[in-house]
């Protein structure tokens, strides 16, 4: 995706710090995914994924989102500790023809955030039609590490989604499905099964799973070699930025809304082709749809030589991660994510129930442990808590990946029949925020609730 440029840069009269003003127009556009057969989408600035914001830490941003699309919208900057009025509350919708100005503090450490739609009951539809984009926040300490860099050159977002098309090339409308919408055509940065020319050197790839319901199990392999011989790489960052240290793996689970950044080294693959592949069965298979070709994601053609020497490094340590002060207390809140009374609920409550949906009061500034449970033998639920970064303390299955615990997360994937305990510092703002399943079909109907950090400590 192209980089988003500010309309103007000015100074905050109170702090003296820089403020950038941006404008984004939400509008319908046409794209021929299949040649000669136009399909209709709606995107930020009329493209999907939307343009990538690249913002240095400490630069505040005001973004005017003008809704010239067909539906109501609400914009959430996922991973940002936005103040509540700018957090994309599902009912805070902007009608077609109207706009809303969002304020983002950008004082957090470097990380890949993403902006996407969050409108009540139609988030899945809006996101499927294209409303998602990357927002990269970087800081000086991270820049000084000399990781592979240069946006679009050696530092590249790979935004995953999954769609389905009709025989005439138009986008298949999934209407009102009840459990999941998987799609059978994987897209990377809006293109199905793309190819990318790379040099035999190190790259930083920033994965984002922006799909509706599909989780990915990613691995790399030589396209001409044995498919089962996976090429190892290093995970360097998660949802909340850099890990403590690079973690080597050859399998990467990317649940809905998760960001995983990796360094992949093509140095020894001069002149070869490398495939990024997927384990389709990692997602829930709630339908009889054939997922042929969902095992392939994209291909890299490695050039014979580099254009310049690769001076980037993969340091042994990346940063000191600000893990929350550990608390040994029992979980203060327990939430069950389940299907009750033909609805997706949290502790039996759906977000459409305005009286009961406030499920937790948390004193602002405190560290709490929450227990998140999924008793279904069939469904998994990737749970996102707004405002905070969390540490995964445990999973009942015992299966915790090393790359999951070397950093902080804002999404935790509850596998089938799994309970996870997560710990977070509920700060810095007082306000009412959402938490929910990020399978957007579940979120829309109605697996979402609220917590309130407005309560002051005694
Ligand atoms: Cu990525 Cu509440 O959302
Ligand atoms: Cu779910």
Coordinates of C-alpha atoms and ligand atoms in Angstrom, one line a residue:
X1 CA 0.0 0.0 0.0
X2 CA 1.2 3.6 -0.7
X3 CA 2.2 5.7 2.3
X4 CA -0.2 8.3 3.6
X5 CA 1.0 11.9 3.6
X6 CA -0.3 14.5 6.1
X7 CA -2.2 17.5 4.7
X8 CA -0.3 19.7 7.1
X9 CA 2.0 19.6 10.1
X10 CA 1.6 22.1 12.9
X11 CA 2.5 22.6 16.6
X12 CA 0.5 21.7 19.6
X13 CA 0.3 25.1 21.4
X14 CA 0.2 23.5 24.8
X15 CA 3.1 21.0 24.5
X16 CA 5.1 22.5 21.6
X17 CA 5.1 19.1 20.0
X18 CA 4.3 18.3 16.4
X19 CA 0.8 17.5 15.3
X20 CA -0.1 16.1 11.9
X21 CA -3.5 16.5 10.2
X22 CA -4.6 13.9 7.7
X23 CA -7.7 13.4 5.6
X24 CA -9.0 10.0 4.5
X25 CA -12.0 9.5 2.3
X26 CA -14.0 6.3 2.6
X27 CA -15.3 5.5 -0.8
X28 CA -16.4 2.8 -3.2
X29 CA -14.0 1.6 -5.9
X30 CA -13.8 -1.0 -8.6
X31 CA -11.0 -3.5 -9.0
X32 CA -10.6 -6.3 -11.5
X33 CA -9.4 -9.2 -9.3
X34 CA -10.2 -11.3 -12.3
X35 CA -9.2 -9.6 -15.6
X36 CA -12.1 -8.0 -17.4
X37 CA -14.5 -8.7 -14.5
X38 CA -14.8 -5.7 -12.2
X39 CA -15.7 -6.2 -8.5
X40 CA -17.0 -3.6 -6.1
X41 CA -15.2 -2.7 -2.9
X42 CA -15.1 0.2 -0.4
X43 CA -11.8 1.4 0.8
X44 CA -10.0 4.1 2.8
X45 CA -9.0 6.6 0.0
X46 CA -10.6 4.2 -2.4
X47 CA -8.0 1.4 -2.1
X48 CA -7.7 -1.7 0.0
X49 CA -5.7 -2.1 2.1
X50 CA -5.9 1.6 2.8
X51 CA -2.8 3.8 2.7
X52 CA -0.2 3.0 5.3
X53 CA 0.4 5.7 8.0
X54 CA 4.0 5.9 9.1
X55 CA 4.2 8.1 12.2
X56 CA 7.2 8.8 14.5
X57 CA 6.4 8.3 18.2
X58 CA 5.6 11.7 19.8
X59 CA 3.9 13.2 16.8
X60 CA 0.2 13.5 17.5
X61 CA -2.3 12.9 14.7
X62 CA -5.7 14.2 13.8
X63 CA -7.4 12.2 11.1
X64 CA -10.6 13.3 9.4
X65 CA -12.4 10.2 8.1
X66 CA -14.9 11.4 5.5
X67 CA -17.5 8.7 4.9
X68 CA -18.4 8.8 1.2
X69 CA -19.1 5.0 1.3
X70 CA -22.5 3.2 1.2
X71 CA -22.7 2.2 4.9
X72 CA -22.4 3.7 8.3
X73 CA -18.8 3.5 9.6
X74 CA -16.8 3.8 12.8
X75 CA -13.0 3.8 12.7
X76 CA -10.9 1.9 15.3
X77 CA -7.2 2.3 15.5
X78 CA -6.4 -1.1 16.8
X79 CA -3.5 -1.2 19.2
X80 CA -3.7 2.5 20.0
X81 CA -4.4 3.7 23.5
X82 CA -6.9 6.2 22.1
X83 CA -9.1 8.2 24.4
X84 CA -12.6 6.6 24.4
X85 CA -14.3 9.2 22.2
X86 CA -11.8 8.4 19.4
X87 CA -11.7 4.6 19.9
X88 CA -14.3 3.6 17.3
X89 CA -17.1 2.6 19.7
X90 CA -19.4 0.4 17.6
X91 CA -22.4 2.7 18.0
X92 CA -20.5 5.9 17.4
X93 CA -21.2 5.7 13.7
X94 CA -20.6 8.2 11.0
X95 CA -23.4 8.3 8.3
X96 CA -22.6 8.4 4.6
X97 CA -22.0 12.1 3.7
X98 CA -20.6 12.9 7.1
X99 CA -17.2 12.9 8.7
X100 CA -15.6 12.5 12.1
X101 CA -12.2 13.8 13.3
X102 CA -10.2 11.2 15.3
X103 CA -7.3 12.2 17.6
X104 CA -4.4 9.7 18.1
X105 CA -1.8 10.5 20.8
X106 CA 1.0 8.3 19.2
X107 CA 3.0 8.3 22.5
X108 CA 3.4 4.5 22.6
X109 CA 6.5 2.6 21.7
X110 CA 7.0 1.5 18.1
X111 CA 4.5 -1.1 16.7
X112 CA 2.3 -1.9 13.8
X113 CA -1.2 -0.8 14.5
X114 CA -4.0 -1.0 12.1
X115 CA -7.2 1.0 11.4
X116 CA -10.4 -0.8 10.5
X117 CA -14.1 -0.5 10.6
X118 CA -16.0 -1.2 13.8
X119 CA -19.6 -0.2 13.0
X120 CA -22.3 -1.9 14.9
X121 CA -23.5 -5.2 13.3
X122 CA -21.8 -4.4 9.9
X123 CA -18.1 -4.6 10.8
X124 CA -17.7 -7.9 8.9
X125 CA -19.4 -6.5 5.8
X126 CA -17.4 -3.2 5.9
X127 CA -14.1 -5.0 6.5
X128 CA -14.7 -7.7 3.9
X129 CA -15.4 -4.9 1.3
X130 CA -12.0 -3.3 2.1
X131 CA -12.0 -1.1 5.2
X132 CA -8.6 -1.9 6.8
X133 CA -5.2 -0.4 6.6
X134 CA -1.8 -0.4 8.4
X135 CA -0.5 2.3 10.7
X136 CA 3.1 2.0 11.6
X137 CA 4.4 3.8 14.7
X138 CA 8.2 3.8 15.0
X139 CA 10.5 5.1 17.7
X140 CA 14.1 6.1 18.0
X141 CA 15.3 3.1 19.9
X142 CA 13.8 0.8 17.3
X143 CA 15.2 2.8 14.4
X144 CA 18.7 2.6 16.0
X145 CA 18.6 -1.2 15.9
X146 CA 19.4 -1.2 12.2
X147 CA 16.9 -3.9 11.4
X148 CA 16.1 -4.2 7.6
X149 CA 14.5 -0.9 6.8
X150 CA 13.0 1.3 4.1
X151 CA 9.2 1.2 3.7
X152 CA 8.1 -0.8 0.7
X153 CA 11.7 -1.7 0.1
X154 CA 13.1 -4.0 2.8
X155 CA 10.4 -3.3 5.4
X156 CA 7.1 -4.5 4.0
X157 CA 3.6 -5.0 5.5
X158 CA 2.0 -8.2 4.3
X159 CA -1.7 -7.7 5.1
X160 CA -3.6 -11.0 4.8
X161 CA -7.3 -11.3 4.0
X162 CA -9.5 -13.9 2.4
X163 CA -12.4 -13.4 0.1
X164 CA -14.7 -15.3 -2.3
X165 CA -15.8 -14.4 -5.8
X166 CA -18.7 -15.3 -8.0
X167 CA -18.2 -16.8 -11.5
X168 CA -18.6 -13.4 -13.1
X169 CA -15.7 -12.0 -11.0
X170 CA -17.9 -10.0 -8.5
X171 CA -17.3 -10.3 -4.8
X172 CA -19.5 -13.0 -3.3
X173 CA -21.8 -11.5 -0.7
X174 CA -21.9 -13.7 2.4
X175 CA -25.1 -12.1 3.7
X176 CA -25.9 -13.1 7.2
X177 CA -23.9 -16.2 8.1
X178 CA -24.0 -17.2 11.7
X179 CA -20.6 -18.6 12.5
X180 CA -17.8 -17.7 10.2
X181 CA -17.0 -16.4 6.8
X182 CA -13.7 -18.0 5.6
X183 CA -13.4 -17.1 1.9
X184 CA -11.3 -19.3 -0.4
X185 CA -9.1 -16.7 -2.1
X186 CA -6.2 -15.5 0.0
X187 CA -5.1 -11.9 -0.6
X188 CA -1.9 -10.2 0.4
X189 CA -2.1 -6.5 0.3
X190 CA -5.3 -6.8 -1.8
X191 CA -3.9 -9.2 -4.4
X192 CA -4.7 -12.9 -4.6
X193 CA -1.6 -15.2 -4.6
X194 CA 0.9 -12.5 -5.5
X195 CA 4.5 -12.8 -6.6
X196 CA 7.1 -10.5 -5.2
X197 CA 10.7 -9.9 -6.5
X198 CA 13.2 -9.9 -3.6
X199 CA 16.9 -9.6 -3.3
X200 CA 19.1 -12.3 -1.6
X201 CA 19.2 -10.4 1.7
X202 CA 17.3 -9.9 4.9
X203 CA 13.7 -8.5 4.9
X204 CA 11.4 -7.3 7.6
X205 CA 7.9 -8.5 6.9
X206 CA 5.0 -7.2 9.0
X207 CA 2.1 -9.7 8.9
X208 CA -1.4 -8.5 9.8
X209 CA -4.3 -10.9 9.7
X210 CA -7.1 -8.6 8.5
X211 CA -9.5 -11.5 7.5
X212 CA -13.1 -11.8 8.6
X213 CA -12.9 -15.3 10.2
X214 CA -9.8 -17.1 8.9
X215 CA -6.8 -17.8 11.1
X216 CA -3.6 -18.6 9.3
X217 CA -0.8 -21.1 10.0
X218 CA 2.1 -19.7 8.0
X219 CA 5.4 -21.3 6.9
X220 CA 8.0 -20.8 4.2
X221 CA 9.3 -23.5 1.8
X222 CA 11.3 -23.7 -1.3
X223 CA 8.9 -23.9 -4.2
X224 CA 10.7 -26.7 -6.0
X225 CA 11.8 -28.5 -2.9
X226 CA 10.1 -30.8 -0.4
X227 CA 7.0 -28.9 0.8
X228 CA 7.4 -30.3 4.3
X229 CA 10.9 -28.8 4.6
X230 CA 10.2 -25.5 6.2
X231 CA 12.6 -22.6 6.3
X232 CA 13.2 -21.1 9.7
X233 CA 12.9 -17.4 10.3
X234 CA 12.9 -15.0 13.3
X235 CA 9.8 -13.4 14.9
X236 CA 10.9 -9.9 16.1
X237 CA 7.6 -8.2 17.0
X238 CA 4.0 -8.9 18.0
X239 CA 0.9 -6.7 18.4
X240 CA 2.5 -4.4 20.9
X241 CA 5.9 -4.0 19.1
X242 CA 9.3 -5.6 19.5
X243 CA 9.8 -8.7 21.5
X244 CA 12.6 -9.0 24.0
X245 CA 14.7 -11.0 21.5
X246 CA 14.2 -12.6 18.1
X247 CA 12.5 -16.0 18.4
X248 CA 13.3 -18.5 15.8
X249 CA 10.5 -20.6 14.4
X250 CA 9.4 -22.2 11.1
X251 CA 5.7 -22.1 11.9
X252 CA 3.7 -18.9 12.7
X253 CA 0.1 -18.9 13.9
X254 CA -1.5 -15.7 12.8
X255 CA -5.0 -15.4 14.4
X256 CA -7.4 -12.7 13.4
X257 CA -6.2 -9.2 14.1
X258 CA -2.8 -10.4 15.2
X259 CA 0.4 -8.7 14.0
X260 CA 3.6 -10.6 13.7
X261 CA 6.8 -9.1 12.4
X262 CA 9.5 -11.3 11.2
X263 CA 13.0 -11.1 9.7
X264 CA 13.4 -13.5 6.8
X265 CA 16.8 -14.0 5.2
X266 CA 16.8 -14.8 1.5
X267 CA 20.7 -14.7 1.3
X268 CA 21.2 -18.3 0.7
X269 CA 18.3 -18.7 -1.8
X270 CA 19.9 -16.7 -4.7
X271 CA 18.0 -17.2 -7.9
X272 CA 15.4 -19.5 -6.3
X273 CA 11.7 -19.2 -5.6
X274 CA 10.3 -19.3 -2.0
X275 CA 6.7 -19.9 -1.2
X276 CA 4.7 -18.6 1.7
X277 CA 2.2 -21.3 2.6
X278 CA -0.7 -21.8 5.0
X279 CA -2.2 -24.7 6.9
X280 CA -5.9 -24.2 6.1
X281 CA -7.1 -26.6 8.8
X282 CA -5.8 -24.2 11.5
X283 CA -9.0 -22.2 11.1
X284 CA -12.3 -23.6 12.2
X285 CA -13.9 -25.6 9.4
X286 CA -17.6 -24.9 10.0
X287 CA -18.7 -25.5 6.5
X288 CA -18.3 -27.9 3.7
X289 CA -16.7 -25.4 1.4
X290 CA -13.6 -26.7 -0.4
X291 CA -10.5 -24.8 0.6
X292 CA -8.5 -25.9 -2.3
X293 CA -5.5 -23.5 -2.9
X294 CA -5.8 -21.9 0.6
X295 CA -2.6 -23.7 1.3
X296 CA -0.7 -21.2 -0.9
X297 CA -0.4 -17.5 0.0
X298 CA 2.4 -15.9 -2.1
X299 CA 5.7 -16.5 -3.9
X300 CA 9.0 -14.7 -3.6
X301 CA 11.4 -14.7 -6.6
X302 CA 14.9 -14.2 -5.3
X303 CA 17.2 -12.2 -7.6
X304 CA 20.8 -13.4 -8.4
X305 CA 22.3 -10.5 -6.5
X306 CA 21.7 -7.6 -4.2
X307 CA 21.5 -4.0 -5.4
X308 CA 23.7 -3.0 -2.5
X309 CA 25.3 -4.7 0.5
X310 CA 22.9 -5.7 3.2
X311 CA 24.2 -3.9 6.3
X312 CA 21.1 -4.6 8.3
X313 CA 21.4 -6.7 11.4
X314 CA 19.3 -9.1 13.5
X315 CA 20.4 -8.1 17.1
X316 CA 20.4 -10.7 19.8
X317 CA 18.3 -8.6 22.1
X318 CA 15.7 -6.1 20.8
X319 CA 14.4 -4.2 23.8
X320 CA 13.3 -4.4 27.4
X321 CA 9.6 -5.2 27.1
X322 CA 7.4 -3.3 29.6
X323 CA 5.7 -6.3 31.0
X324 CA 3.0 -5.4 33.6
X325 CA 4.1 -5.8 37.2
X326 CA 3.2 -9.3 37.9
X327 CA 0.3 -10.0 40.3
X328 CA -0.1 -13.3 41.9
X329 CA -3.7 -12.7 42.7
X330 CA -6.4 -14.9 41.3
X331 CA -8.1 -13.5 38.2
X332 CA -10.3 -10.6 39.1
X333 CA -12.6 -11.3 36.2
X334 CA -13.6 -14.5 34.3
X335 CA -15.3 -14.3 30.9
X336 CA -16.8 -17.2 29.0
X337 CA -17.0 -16.8 25.2
X338 CA -19.8 -19.0 24.0
X339 CA -23.0 -19.4 22.0
X340 CA -26.1 -18.9 24.1
X341 CA -29.7 -18.5 22.9
X342 CA -28.6 -18.3 19.2
X343 CA -26.2 -15.5 19.8
X344 CA -22.5 -15.2 20.4
X345 CA -22.1 -13.9 23.9
X346 CA -19.7 -13.1 26.7
X347 CA -20.9 -14.4 30.0
X348 CA -24.3 -14.8 28.4
X349 CA -24.5 -11.1 27.4
X350 CA -24.5 -9.6 24.0
X351 CA -23.4 -6.1 23.1
X352 CA -26.9 -5.2 21.9
X353 CA -28.0 -5.4 25.6
X354 CA -27.0 -1.9 26.8
X355 CA -28.1 -2.6 30.3
X356 CA -25.9 -5.6 31.0
X357 CA -23.0 -5.3 28.6
X358 CA -20.7 -3.4 31.0
X359 CA -19.0 -6.5 32.4
X360 CA -16.1 -5.1 34.3
X361 CA -15.0 -2.1 36.3
X362 CA -11.2 -1.7 36.6
X363 CA -9.4 0.9 38.6
X364 CA -7.4 2.9 36.2
X365 CA -3.7 2.3 36.7
X366 CA -4.0 -1.1 38.2
X367 CA -2.7 -4.5 36.9
X368 CA -5.4 -7.1 36.6
X369 CA -5.5 -10.8 35.6
X370 CA -8.4 -11.8 33.5
X371 CA -9.4 -15.4 32.7
X372 CA -10.8 -15.9 29.2
X373 CA -12.5 -19.2 28.5
X374 CA -13.8 -21.0 25.5
X375 CA -15.5 -24.3 26.2
X376 CA -16.5 -25.0 22.6
X377 CA -15.0 -28.1 21.1
X378 CA -15.5 -26.6 17.7
X379 CA -14.9 -22.8 17.6
X380 CA -11.9 -20.8 18.5
X381 CA -12.2 -17.1 19.5
X382 CA -9.3 -14.6 19.0
X383 CA -10.1 -12.1 21.8
X384 CA -9.1 -8.4 21.6
X385 CA -9.1 -6.1 24.6
X386 CA -9.0 -2.4 23.6
X387 CA -6.7 0.1 25.3
X388 CA -4.2 -2.3 26.8
X389 CA -1.3 -4.5 26.1
X390 CA -1.4 -7.9 27.7
X391 CA 1.0 -10.7 28.7
X392 CA -0.2 -14.2 28.2
X393 CA 0.2 -15.9 31.6
X394 CA -1.1 -19.3 30.7
X395 CA -3.2 -21.5 28.5
X396 CA -5.0 -24.5 29.7
X397 CA -3.8 -26.5 26.8
X398 CA -0.3 -25.8 27.8
X399 CA 0.4 -24.7 24.3
X400 CA 2.1 -21.3 24.5
X401 CA 4.4 -20.4 21.7
X402 CA 7.7 -18.9 22.7
X403 CA 7.1 -15.9 20.4
X404 CA 3.8 -15.2 22.2
X405 CA 5.5 -14.8 25.6
X406 CA 8.5 -12.8 24.5
X407 CA 6.4 -9.7 24.1
X408 CA 3.0 -8.1 24.7
X409 CA -0.2 -8.7 22.8
X410 CA -3.6 -7.1 22.3
X411 CA -5.2 -10.3 20.9
X412 CA -5.1 -13.7 22.5
X413 CA -6.3 -16.7 20.5
X414 CA -8.5 -18.9 22.5
X415 CA -8.2 -22.3 20.8
X416 CA -11.0 -24.8 20.9
X417 CA -11.8 -25.7 24.5
X418 CA -9.1 -23.5 25.9
X419 CA -8.8 -21.1 28.8
X420 CA -6.2 -18.4 28.9
X421 CA -5.1 -16.1 31.7
X422 CA -3.8 -12.7 30.6
X423 CA -2.4 -9.9 32.7
X424 CA -2.4 -6.2 31.8
X425 CA -1.9 -2.7 33.1
X426 CA -5.2 -0.9 32.7
X427 CA -3.9 2.5 31.8
X428 CA -3.4 5.3 31.0
X429 CA -6.9 6.6 30.5
X430 CA -10.2 6.5 32.3
X431 CA -13.0 5.5 30.0
X432 CA -15.4 2.9 28.7
X433 CA -13.8 0.5 26.2
X434 CA -14.8 -2.6 24.3
X435 CA -13.5 -6.1 24.3
X436 CA -14.6 -8.8 21.9
X437 CA -14.0 -11.8 19.7
X438 CA -12.2 -10.6 16.5
X439 CA -13.9 -13.2 14.3
X440 CA -16.0 -10.4 12.9
X441 CA -19.1 -12.6 12.4
X442 CA -19.0 -13.3 16.1
X443 CA -18.3 -9.7 17.0
X444 CA -21.2 -8.4 14.9
X445 CA -23.7 -10.8 16.6
X446 CA -22.9 -10.0 19.5
X447 CA -19.7 -11.3 21.2
X448 CA -18.6 -8.0 22.5
X449 CA -18.8 -6.3 25.9
X450 CA -17.5 -3.2 27.7
X451 CA -15.2 -2.5 30.6
X452 CA -14.9 0.8 32.5
X453 CA -11.5 2.1 33.8
X454 CA -13.1 5.2 35.2
X455 CA -13.2 3.9 38.8
X456 CA -10.5 5.5 40.8
X457 CA -8.3 3.5 43.2
X458 CA -9.3 3.8 46.9
Ligands
LIG1 CU1 -9.4 -4.7 15.7 CU2 -12.3 -3.9 18.5 O1 -10.9 -4.3 17.1
LIG2 CU1 -15.4 -15.9 18.3

